[in-house]
Amino acid sequence: MSYTGVQVLDHPLIRHKLTLLRNRNTTHKDFRQLAEELAGLMTYEVCRNMRTRSCPVETPLEHYDGQELENEVTIVPILRAGLVMAQGMLDMIPHARVGHIGLFRDETTLQPVEYYCKLPDSVHDSDVFIVDPMLATGGSASKAISLVKERRPRNISFCCIIAAPEGIEVLQRDHPDVKIVTLEIDRQLNENGYILPGLGDAGDRIYGTK
Ligand code: PRP
Ligand code: URA
């Protein structure tokens, strides 16, 4: 399945790790590590169009006309599950700032409930990556993007591991200007708002809470 405006990162190593991640027999420890590694791999591609500027340096031997990233980078995990993705990205962009948005889905209405929001002042001048492994109904991602947009960042990408068609449609309706990057697009949601085939509840699998 392909969606205009959604970037799906297909790579043999990503397919391999994503299959391990989905496996119900994968332990919490391995799940955490795999999710972090997948986010690290994703970082390479989501940074492809970042602007760079001249950064001349002296090597031990001679002058070199180098380059450095031009803009601030802010990574915003949606708590809880986004935290491991943020760590995977930070391993690749250690100078990035980190904002946190706390949201959980009300189990009955499936609507996002906000409980925390702390964003760096510099967000208005940043390339922002909002990260959450799961884009299901799209409610959490849409709410998080609205909170970040209040700070007027340069641009926002929403990065997830698995996206459902329903969530993509909601994000493209609410935030057509935001780029969606995912590793796979799954078939559909079930009656409880879980992604099929999916990987279950990402937060519970990461933290072993169920
Ligand atoms: C999960 C997931 C997303 C959200 C996606 O979090 O990490 O944030 O559900 O669902 P949606 O697209 O339908 O909004 P959850 O609400 O389970 O909170 P948790 O991370 O605290 O477990
Ligand atoms: N949140 C999850 O963690 N998993 C899903 O399948 C849907 C929402």
Short mmCIF file of N, CA, C and O and ligand atoms in Angstrom, two decimals, residues 78-81 103-105 132 134-140 201 203, ligand 1:
data_model
loop_
_atom_site.label_atom_id
_atom_site.label_comp_id
_atom_site.label_asym_id
_atom_site.label_seq_id
_atom_site.Cartn_x
_atom_site.Cartn_y
_atom_site.Cartn_z
N ILE A 78 6.44 11.24 21.94
CA ILE A 78 5.14 11.18 22.61
C ILE A 78 5.27 10.08 23.66
O ILE A 78 5.57 8.92 23.33
N LEU A 79 5.08 10.45 24.93
CA LEU A 79 5.22 9.48 26.03
C LEU A 79 4.04 8.49 25.99
O LEU A 79 2.93 8.89 25.61
N ARG A 80 4.35 7.29 26.39
CA ARG A 80 5.62 6.74 26.81
C ARG A 80 6.46 6.18 25.66
O ARG A 80 7.69 6.22 25.68
N ALA A 81 5.76 5.54 24.70
CA ALA A 81 6.47 4.67 23.77
C ALA A 81 7.49 5.41 22.90
O ALA A 81 8.47 4.83 22.44
N LEU A 103 0.82 11.94 26.38
CA LEU A 103 -0.56 11.69 25.94
C LEU A 103 -0.87 10.22 26.17
O LEU A 103 0.01 9.38 25.99
N PHE A 104 -2.09 9.92 26.58
CA PHE A 104 -2.52 8.52 26.52
C PHE A 104 -3.90 8.47 25.88
O PHE A 104 -4.64 9.47 25.92
N ARG A 105 -4.22 7.32 25.31
CA ARG A 105 -5.52 7.18 24.66
C ARG A 105 -6.54 6.74 25.68
O ARG A 105 -6.33 5.75 26.38
N ASP A 132 6.85 8.52 17.65
CA ASP A 132 5.96 7.59 18.36
C ASP A 132 5.92 6.33 17.52
O ASP A 132 5.70 6.43 16.31
N MET A 134 3.70 4.09 17.06
CA MET A 134 2.43 3.68 16.48
C MET A 134 1.58 4.87 16.04
O MET A 134 1.28 5.77 16.85
N LEU A 135 1.14 4.86 14.79
CA LEU A 135 0.14 5.81 14.30
C LEU A 135 -1.12 4.98 14.05
O LEU A 135 -1.21 4.28 13.04
N ALA A 136 -2.05 5.01 15.00
CA ALA A 136 -3.24 4.14 14.91
C ALA A 136 -4.44 4.95 14.41
O ALA A 136 -4.62 5.11 13.20
N THR A 137 -5.25 5.52 15.34
CA THR A 137 -6.36 6.38 14.87
C THR A 137 -5.83 7.73 14.40
O THR A 137 -6.52 8.48 13.71
N GLY A 138 -4.62 8.07 14.86
CA GLY A 138 -4.03 9.36 14.50
C GLY A 138 -4.31 10.46 15.52
O GLY A 138 -3.77 11.56 15.42
N GLY A 139 -5.16 10.15 16.52
CA GLY A 139 -5.52 11.18 17.50
C GLY A 139 -4.33 11.71 18.27
O GLY A 139 -4.18 12.94 18.43
N SER A 140 -3.46 10.81 18.75
CA SER A 140 -2.31 11.25 19.55
C SER A 140 -1.35 12.08 18.71
O SER A 140 -0.88 13.14 19.13
N ASP A 201 0.50 -3.51 22.07
CA ASP A 201 0.60 -2.22 22.74
C ASP A 201 2.09 -1.87 22.93
O ASP A 201 2.80 -2.53 23.70
N GLY A 203 3.76 0.64 24.29
CA GLY A 203 4.22 1.05 25.63
C GLY A 203 4.35 -0.15 26.56
O GLY A 203 5.35 -0.30 27.27
C1 PRP B 1 -0.01 4.44 22.05
C2 PRP B 1 1.06 4.84 21.07
C3 PRP B 1 0.54 6.17 20.55
C4 PRP B 1 -0.95 5.96 20.56
C5 PRP B 1 -1.40 5.72 19.15
O1 PRP B 1 0.14 5.11 23.24
O2 PRP B 1 2.34 4.91 21.62
O3 PRP B 1 0.90 7.28 21.37
O4 PRP B 1 -1.21 4.80 21.36
O5 PRP B 1 -2.77 5.61 19.09
P1 PRP B 1 -3.68 6.67 18.31
O6 PRP B 1 -3.03 6.89 16.97
O7 PRP B 1 -5.00 5.95 18.18
O8 PRP B 1 -3.78 7.91 19.11
P2 PRP B 1 -0.87 4.88 24.49
O9 PRP B 1 -2.04 5.79 24.35
O10 PRP B 1 -1.15 3.43 24.61
O11 PRP B 1 -0.06 5.44 25.72
P3 PRP B 1 1.23 4.85 26.43
O12 PRP B 1 2.41 5.10 25.52
O13 PRP B 1 1.33 5.65 27.67
O14 PRP B 1 1.05 3.39 26.66
#
